PDB file of C-alpha atoms in Angstrom:
ATOM      1  CA  UNK A   1      -0.134   0.201  -0.068  1.00 82.00           C
ATOM      2  CA  UNK A   2       1.356   3.778  -1.204  1.00 93.00           C
ATOM      3  CA  UNK A   3       0.907   6.111   1.631  1.00 96.00           C
ATOM      4  CA  UNK A   4       0.187   9.191  -0.345  1.00 97.00           C
ATOM      5  CA  UNK A   5       1.916  12.113   0.722  1.00 97.00           C
ATOM      6  CA  UNK A   6       1.593  16.145   0.619  1.00 97.00           C
ATOM      7  CA  UNK A   7       3.891  18.458   1.097  1.00 97.00           C
ATOM      8  CA  UNK A   8       3.236  21.871   2.817  1.00 96.00           C
ATOM      9  CA  UNK A   9       5.987  24.428   2.929  1.00 94.00           C
ATOM     10  CA  UNK A  10       6.693  28.050   1.636  1.00 93.00           C
ATOM     11  CA  UNK A  11      10.281  27.132   0.944  1.00 92.00           C
ATOM     12  CA  UNK A  12       9.977  25.798  -2.836  1.00 93.00           C
ATOM     13  CA  UNK A  13      13.595  23.984  -1.856  1.00 92.00           C
ATOM     14  CA  UNK A  14      12.667  22.477   1.094  1.00 90.00           C
ATOM     15  CA  UNK A  15       9.549  20.548  -0.503  1.00 94.00           C
ATOM     16  CA  UNK A  16      12.492  19.667  -3.476  1.00 95.00           C
ATOM     17  CA  UNK A  17      14.301  18.217  -0.776  1.00 92.00           C
ATOM     18  CA  UNK A  18      11.884  16.523   0.817  1.00 93.00           C
ATOM     19  CA  UNK A  19      10.688  14.728  -2.460  1.00 95.00           C
ATOM     20  CA  UNK A  20      13.294  13.716  -4.005  1.00 95.00           C
ATOM     21  CA  UNK A  21      13.791  11.789  -0.595  1.00 94.00           C
ATOM     22  CA  UNK A  22      10.030  10.235  -0.576  1.00 95.00           C
ATOM     23  CA  UNK A  23      10.554   9.562  -4.105  1.00 93.00           C
ATOM     24  CA  UNK A  24      12.966   6.941  -3.507  1.00 95.00           C
ATOM     25  CA  UNK A  25      10.833   4.665  -1.384  1.00 96.00           C
ATOM     26  CA  UNK A  26       8.711   2.022  -2.888  1.00 95.00           C
ATOM     27  CA  UNK A  27       6.413   2.499  -0.427  1.00 96.00           C
ATOM     28  CA  UNK A  28       5.459   6.375  -0.685  1.00 97.00           C
ATOM     29  CA  UNK A  29       4.380   8.950  -3.414  1.00 96.00           C
ATOM     30  CA  UNK A  30       4.156  12.792  -2.766  1.00 97.00           C
ATOM     31  CA  UNK A  31       0.556  13.564  -4.666  1.00 97.00           C
ATOM     32  CA  UNK A  32       0.495  17.107  -3.926  1.00 97.00           C
ATOM     33  CA  UNK A  33       2.557  20.048  -3.163  1.00 97.00           C
ATOM     34  CA  UNK A  34       1.032  23.633  -1.511  1.00 96.00           C
ATOM     35  CA  UNK A  35       3.279  26.616  -0.575  1.00 95.00           C
ATOM     36  CA  UNK A  36       0.387  27.852   1.943  1.00 95.00           C
ATOM     37  CA  UNK A  37      -2.020  27.212   4.250  1.00 94.00           C
ATOM     38  CA  UNK A  38      -4.747  28.502   1.839  1.00 95.00           C
ATOM     39  CA  UNK A  39      -3.316  26.235  -0.920  1.00 96.00           C
ATOM     40  CA  UNK A  40      -3.082  23.325   1.194  1.00 96.00           C
ATOM     41  CA  UNK A  41      -6.757  23.422   1.999  1.00 96.00           C
ATOM     42  CA  UNK A  42      -7.901  23.890  -2.039  1.00 96.00           C
ATOM     43  CA  UNK A  43      -5.588  21.035  -2.971  1.00 96.00           C
ATOM     44  CA  UNK A  44      -6.859  18.587  -0.044  1.00 95.00           C
ATOM     45  CA  UNK A  45     -10.809  19.597  -1.605  1.00 93.00           C
ATOM     46  CA  UNK A  46      -9.633  17.314  -4.702  1.00 93.00           C
ATOM     47  CA  UNK A  47      -6.381  15.120  -3.879  1.00 95.00           C
ATOM     48  CA  UNK A  48      -6.668  11.983  -1.470  1.00 95.00           C
ATOM     49  CA  UNK A  49      -4.080  12.320   1.165  1.00 97.00           C
ATOM     50  CA  UNK A  50      -2.600   9.885   3.712  1.00 96.00           C
ATOM     51  CA  UNK A  51      -0.373  12.076   5.598  1.00 96.00           C
ATOM     52  CA  UNK A  52       0.299  15.657   5.283  1.00 96.00           C
ATOM     53  CA  UNK A  53       3.858  17.178   6.261  1.00 95.00           C
ATOM     54  CA  UNK A  54       3.134  20.549   7.363  1.00 93.00           C
ATOM     55  CA  UNK A  55       5.290  23.837   8.128  1.00 90.00           C
ATOM     56  CA  UNK A  56       4.178  25.862  10.784  1.00 86.00           C
ATOM     57  CA  UNK A  57       5.292  29.019   9.561  1.00 85.00           C
ATOM     58  CA  UNK A  58       3.889  30.318   6.715  1.00 88.00           C
ATOM     59  CA  UNK A  59       2.094  33.360   4.336  1.00 86.00           C
ATOM     60  CA  UNK A  60      -2.058  33.671   4.437  1.00 90.00           C
ATOM     61  CA  UNK A  61      -2.187  30.786   6.747  1.00 91.00           C
ATOM     62  CA  UNK A  62      -0.531  29.108   8.930  1.00 89.00           C
ATOM     63  CA  UNK A  63       0.495  25.607   9.896  1.00 89.00           C
ATOM     64  CA  UNK A  64      -1.174  25.261  12.966  1.00 89.00           C
ATOM     65  CA  UNK A  65      -4.717  27.107  11.860  1.00 92.00           C
ATOM     66  CA  UNK A  66      -3.892  24.912   8.995  1.00 95.00           C
ATOM     67  CA  UNK A  67      -3.627  21.973  10.470  1.00 93.00           C
ATOM     68  CA  UNK A  68      -6.941  22.691  12.741  1.00 92.00           C
ATOM     69  CA  UNK A  69      -8.947  23.230   9.801  1.00 95.00           C
ATOM     70  CA  UNK A  70      -7.594  19.449   8.485  1.00 95.00           C
ATOM     71  CA  UNK A  71      -8.013  17.976  11.221  1.00 90.00           C
ATOM     72  CA  UNK A  72     -12.008  19.298  11.840  1.00 89.00           C
ATOM     73  CA  UNK A  73     -12.911  17.276   8.689  1.00 88.00           C
ATOM     74  CA  UNK A  74     -14.076  14.198   8.711  1.00 86.00           C
ATOM     75  CA  UNK A  75     -11.679  10.992   8.290  1.00 86.00           C
ATOM     76  CA  UNK A  76      -8.537  13.342   7.596  1.00 91.00           C
ATOM     77  CA  UNK A  77      -5.146  12.939   6.649  1.00 94.00           C
ATOM     78  CA  UNK A  78      -2.699  12.256   9.221  1.00 92.00           C
ATOM     79  CA  UNK A  79      -0.974  15.518   9.964  1.00 92.00           C
ATOM     80  CA  UNK A  80       3.169  15.571  10.804  1.00 91.00           C
ATOM     81  CA  UNK A  81       4.159  19.217  11.835  1.00 87.00           C
ATOM     82  CA  UNK A  82       7.706  20.345  10.512  1.00 84.00           C
ATOM     83  CA  UNK A  83       9.130  22.773  12.604  1.00 79.00           C
ATOM     84  CA  UNK A  84      12.693  24.681  12.910  1.00 75.00           C
ATOM     85  CA  UNK A  85      13.313  24.696  16.370  1.00 64.00           C
ATOM     86  CA  UNK A  86      13.102  21.876  18.865  1.00 56.00           C
ATOM     87  CA  UNK A  87      11.349  23.572  21.594  1.00 53.00           C
ATOM     88  CA  UNK A  88       8.555  25.667  19.525  1.00 58.00           C
ATOM     89  CA  UNK A  89       5.475  26.749  20.566  1.00 67.00           C
ATOM     90  CA  UNK A  90       4.158  26.428  16.873  1.00 68.00           C
ATOM     91  CA  UNK A  91       4.575  23.026  17.014  1.00 67.00           C
ATOM     92  CA  UNK A  92       2.707  22.390  20.827  1.00 70.00           C
ATOM     93  CA  UNK A  93      -0.342  24.274  18.731  1.00 77.00           C
ATOM     94  CA  UNK A  94      -0.146  21.990  16.444  1.00 78.00           C
ATOM     95  CA  UNK A  95      -0.087  19.182  18.213  1.00 78.00           C
ATOM     96  CA  UNK A  96      -3.239  20.433  20.187  1.00 80.00           C
ATOM     97  CA  UNK A  97      -4.823  21.355  17.024  1.00 84.00           C
ATOM     98  CA  UNK A  98      -4.383  17.636  15.854  1.00 85.00           C
ATOM     99  CA  UNK A  99      -1.375  16.840  14.441  1.00 86.00           C
ATOM    100  CA  UNK A 100      -0.087  13.421  15.115  1.00 84.00           C
ATOM    101  CA  UNK A 101       3.374  14.465  15.836  1.00 80.00           C
ATOM    102  CA  UNK A 102       6.269  16.723  14.963  1.00 79.00           C
ATOM    103  CA  UNK A 103       9.622  16.706  13.080  1.00 80.00           C
ATOM    104  CA  UNK A 104      12.669  19.014  12.683  1.00 79.00           C
ATOM    105  CA  UNK A 105      13.357  19.923   9.698  1.00 83.00           C
ATOM    106  CA  UNK A 106      16.798  18.782   9.399  1.00 83.00           C
ATOM    107  CA  UNK A 107      15.827  15.341  10.698  1.00 82.00           C
ATOM    108  CA  UNK A 108      17.924  12.652   8.974  1.00 86.00           C
ATOM    109  CA  UNK A 109      16.285  10.862   6.028  1.00 89.00           C
ATOM    110  CA  UNK A 110      15.534   7.847   7.857  1.00 88.00           C
ATOM    111  CA  UNK A 111      14.125   9.066  10.646  1.00 84.00           C
ATOM    112  CA  UNK A 112      11.475  10.965   8.402  1.00 87.00           C
ATOM    113  CA  UNK A 113      10.559   8.458   6.760  1.00 91.00           C
ATOM    114  CA  UNK A 114       9.922   6.543   9.793  1.00 86.00           C
ATOM    115  CA  UNK A 115       8.390   9.258  11.176  1.00 85.00           C
ATOM    116  CA  UNK A 116       5.401   9.221   8.344  1.00 90.00           C
ATOM    117  CA  UNK A 117       4.691   5.669   8.333  1.00 89.00           C
ATOM    118  CA  UNK A 118       4.571   5.800  11.791  1.00 82.00           C
ATOM    119  CA  UNK A 119       1.809   8.363  11.869  1.00 84.00           C
ATOM    120  CA  UNK A 120       0.225   6.659   8.830  1.00 87.00           C
ATOM    121  CA  UNK A 121      -0.150   3.350  10.906  1.00 80.00           C
ATOM    122  CA  UNK A 122      -1.882   5.741  14.026  1.00 72.00           C
ATOM    123  CA  UNK A 123       0.198   3.369  16.148  1.00 57.00           C
ATOM    124  CA  UNK A 124       3.194   5.221  17.411  1.00 50.00           C
ATOM    125  CA  UNK A 125       4.539   8.669  18.957  1.00 51.00           C
ATOM    126  CA  UNK A 126       6.534  10.545  16.624  1.00 49.00           C
ATOM    127  CA  UNK A 127       9.698  11.344  18.786  1.00 53.00           C
ATOM    128  CA  UNK A 128       8.259  10.732  22.231  1.00 55.00           C
ATOM    129  CA  UNK A 129      11.552  12.455  23.574  1.00 57.00           C
ATOM    130  CA  UNK A 130      11.199  15.213  21.806  1.00 59.00           C
ATOM    131  CA  UNK A 131       7.685  15.539  22.379  1.00 59.00           C
ATOM    132  CA  UNK A 132       7.924  15.448  25.958  1.00 61.00           C
ATOM    133  CA  UNK A 133      10.493  18.096  26.192  1.00 64.00           C
ATOM    134  CA  UNK A 134       8.036  20.247  24.081  1.00 62.00           C
ATOM    135  CA  UNK A 135       5.382  19.644  27.110  1.00 61.00           C
ATOM    136  CA  UNK A 136       7.398  20.120  29.711  1.00 65.00           C
ATOM    137  CA  UNK A 137       8.148  23.061  28.645  1.00 64.00           C
ATOM    138  CA  UNK A 138       4.616  24.783  27.387  1.00 60.00           C
ATOM    139  CA  UNK A 139       2.657  22.695  30.099  1.00 59.00           C
ATOM    140  CA  UNK A 140       2.877  25.497  32.954  1.00 60.00           C
ATOM    141  CA  UNK A 141       0.911  27.431  30.487  1.00 57.00           C
ATOM    142  CA  UNK A 142      -1.717  25.170  29.743  1.00 54.00           C
ATOM    143  CA  UNK A 143      -5.300  26.783  31.919  1.00 50.00           C
ATOM    144  CA  UNK A 144      -5.014  23.096  33.442  1.00 47.00           C
ATOM    145  CA  UNK A 145      -1.657  22.679  34.494  1.00 42.00           C
ATOM    146  CA  UNK A 146      -1.527  21.698  38.016  1.00 45.00           C
ATOM    147  CA  UNK A 147      -4.691  20.861  38.521  1.00 48.00           C
ATOM    148  CA  UNK A 148      -6.564  17.599  39.116  1.00 49.00           C
ATOM    149  CA  UNK A 149      -7.794  15.671  35.886  1.00 47.00           C
ATOM    150  CA  UNK A 150     -11.106  17.487  35.161  1.00 56.00           C
ATOM    151  CA  UNK A 151     -11.690  16.065  32.086  1.00 69.00           C
ATOM    152  CA  UNK A 152     -15.210  13.924  32.550  1.00 75.00           C
ATOM    153  CA  UNK A 153     -14.090  11.125  30.031  1.00 75.00           C
ATOM    154  CA  UNK A 154     -11.234  10.178  32.198  1.00 84.00           C
ATOM    155  CA  UNK A 155     -13.987   9.042  34.749  1.00 86.00           C
ATOM    156  CA  UNK A 156     -14.690   6.796  32.231  1.00 88.00           C
ATOM    157  CA  UNK A 157     -11.058   4.831  32.001  1.00 91.00           C
ATOM    158  CA  UNK A 158     -10.773   1.945  34.322  1.00 93.00           C
ATOM    159  CA  UNK A 159      -7.637   2.116  36.710  1.00 92.00           C
ATOM    160  CA  UNK A 160      -5.747   0.079  34.412  1.00 94.00           C
ATOM    161  CA  UNK A 161      -6.521   2.121  31.388  1.00 93.00           C
ATOM    162  CA  UNK A 162      -5.379   5.162  33.462  1.00 91.00           C
ATOM    163  CA  UNK A 163      -2.013   3.655  34.350  1.00 93.00           C
ATOM    164  CA  UNK A 164      -1.406   2.834  30.475  1.00 93.00           C
ATOM    165  CA  UNK A 165      -2.575   6.266  29.569  1.00 91.00           C
ATOM    166  CA  UNK A 166      -0.324   7.720  31.723  1.00 89.00           C
ATOM    167  CA  UNK A 167       3.094   5.507  30.295  1.00 89.00           C
ATOM    168  CA  UNK A 168       1.898   6.869  27.217  1.00 86.00           C
ATOM    169  CA  UNK A 169       2.129  10.109  27.989  1.00 81.00           C
ATOM    170  CA  UNK A 170       5.477   9.692  29.370  1.00 79.00           C
ATOM    171  CA  UNK A 171       6.497   8.968  25.430  1.00 75.00           C
ATOM    172  CA  UNK A 172       6.735   4.846  26.550  1.00 80.00           C
ATOM    173  CA  UNK A 173       5.968   2.513  23.538  1.00 80.00           C
ATOM    174  CA  UNK A 174       3.628  -0.208  23.520  1.00 84.00           C
ATOM    175  CA  UNK A 175       6.645  -2.653  24.120  1.00 87.00           C
ATOM    176  CA  UNK A 176       7.999  -0.514  26.991  1.00 88.00           C
ATOM    177  CA  UNK A 177       4.559  -0.444  28.557  1.00 91.00           C
ATOM    178  CA  UNK A 178       4.126  -3.965  28.263  1.00 93.00           C
ATOM    179  CA  UNK A 179       7.326  -5.027  30.118  1.00 94.00           C
ATOM    180  CA  UNK A 180       6.561  -1.997  32.597  1.00 94.00           C
ATOM    181  CA  UNK A 181       3.268  -3.581  33.501  1.00 94.00           C
ATOM    182  CA  UNK A 182       4.308  -7.101  32.729  1.00 94.00           C
ATOM    183  CA  UNK A 183       1.274  -7.505  29.790  1.00 94.00           C
ATOM    184  CA  UNK A 184       1.301  -8.853  26.648  1.00 93.00           C
ATOM    185  CA  UNK A 185       2.384  -5.825  23.930  1.00 90.00           C
ATOM    186  CA  UNK A 186      -1.261  -6.705  22.496  1.00 92.00           C
ATOM    187  CA  UNK A 187      -3.021  -6.255  25.832  1.00 94.00           C
ATOM    188  CA  UNK A 188      -1.396  -2.686  25.993  1.00 92.00           C
ATOM    189  CA  UNK A 189      -2.293  -2.093  22.161  1.00 90.00           C
ATOM    190  CA  UNK A 190      -5.750  -2.972  23.301  1.00 93.00           C
ATOM    191  CA  UNK A 191      -5.987  -0.786  26.115  1.00 94.00           C
ATOM    192  CA  UNK A 192      -4.551   2.013  24.063  1.00 91.00           C
ATOM    193  CA  UNK A 193      -7.346   1.394  21.373  1.00 91.00           C
ATOM    194  CA  UNK A 194      -9.742   1.834  24.540  1.00 93.00           C
ATOM    195  CA  UNK A 195      -8.452   4.814  25.705  1.00 92.00           C
ATOM    196  CA  UNK A 196      -8.520   6.544  22.347  1.00 89.00           C
ATOM    197  CA  UNK A 197     -12.115   5.517  21.994  1.00 90.00           C
ATOM    198  CA  UNK A 198     -13.275   6.506  25.407  1.00 91.00           C
ATOM    199  CA  UNK A 199     -11.754   9.461  25.614  1.00 89.00           C
ATOM    200  CA  UNK A 200     -12.693  10.276  21.899  1.00 85.00           C
ATOM    201  CA  UNK A 201      -9.138  11.121  20.784  1.00 82.00           C
ATOM    202  CA  UNK A 202      -7.329  10.481  17.392  1.00 76.00           C
ATOM    203  CA  UNK A 203      -3.809   9.000  18.253  1.00 77.00           C
ATOM    204  CA  UNK A 204      -1.510   8.690  20.812  1.00 78.00           C
ATOM    205  CA  UNK A 205       0.094  12.296  20.657  1.00 77.00           C
ATOM    206  CA  UNK A 206      -3.732  13.190  21.470  1.00 80.00           C
ATOM    207  CA  UNK A 207      -3.304  11.560  24.344  1.00 83.00           C
ATOM    208  CA  UNK A 208       0.129  13.113  25.715  1.00 79.00           C
ATOM    209  CA  UNK A 209      -2.172  16.702  25.137  1.00 78.00           C
ATOM    210  CA  UNK A 210      -4.705  15.362  27.423  1.00 83.00           C
ATOM    211  CA  UNK A 211      -2.930  14.108  30.198  1.00 82.00           C
ATOM    212  CA  UNK A 212      -1.331  16.976  30.645  1.00 76.00           C
ATOM    213  CA  UNK A 213      -4.365  19.508  30.027  1.00 76.00           C
ATOM    214  CA  UNK A 214      -5.691  17.654  33.063  1.00 80.00           C
ATOM    215  CA  UNK A 215      -3.003  17.071  35.000  1.00 76.00           C
ATOM    216  CA  UNK A 216      -2.851  13.583  34.865  1.00 79.00           C
ATOM    217  CA  UNK A 217       0.652  13.686  34.248  1.00 73.00           C
ATOM    218  CA  UNK A 218       2.660  16.823  35.498  1.00 65.00           C
ATOM    219  CA  UNK A 219       5.451  19.001  34.017  1.00 54.00           C
ATOM    220  CA  UNK A 220       8.623  16.699  34.384  1.00 50.00           C
ATOM    221  CA  UNK A 221       7.274  13.394  33.158  1.00 45.00           C
ATOM    222  CA  UNK A 222       5.928  12.397  36.228  1.00 46.00           C
ATOM    223  CA  UNK A 223       1.932  11.209  37.229  1.00 48.00           C
TER     224      UNK A 223
END
């Protein structure tokens, strides 16, 4: 199955570089490009896309608002935010807007390709350690930071599901969670799926954001 990728960046040279990297992959195809958010939304109305590589700082409509609009549509493509800086408030806003993860623009090609595949599968947080650092940096700015969990959907979770959610929010993979809780990886995957369904979230990155927003996990990564 070929992953249909869209490149959204106002720098033509960067798009060209990404296109060359992706074109060499047997399981990926660049099916669309756009130089700003307005153009991206127009193209997406006519072109089926699986994963969008989204720059954050663009003219007309930035990547955060573009991501928000894309993710509000039914059955949207996955969005992977591309950022210049490791700790970037735009990337954090992008995650809150519905992006499935973020990567640095100077990421090694192999990591970018792995990230696209991971986001497409919906099965992994992209660069969990970096995501965690970003959230640690901006969690104090969240309105709920430091309070007890206030998200009513969290009350639907079992104790085990809440335990799994905390570990997901700390950036652990399914395998690492399985080892920590002495469960099979398949069981962990089932728990994660139930968490997403009960709380109404798209993917693991959204679990991370919610865990910080509600205070289930504190800045510093501890529940």
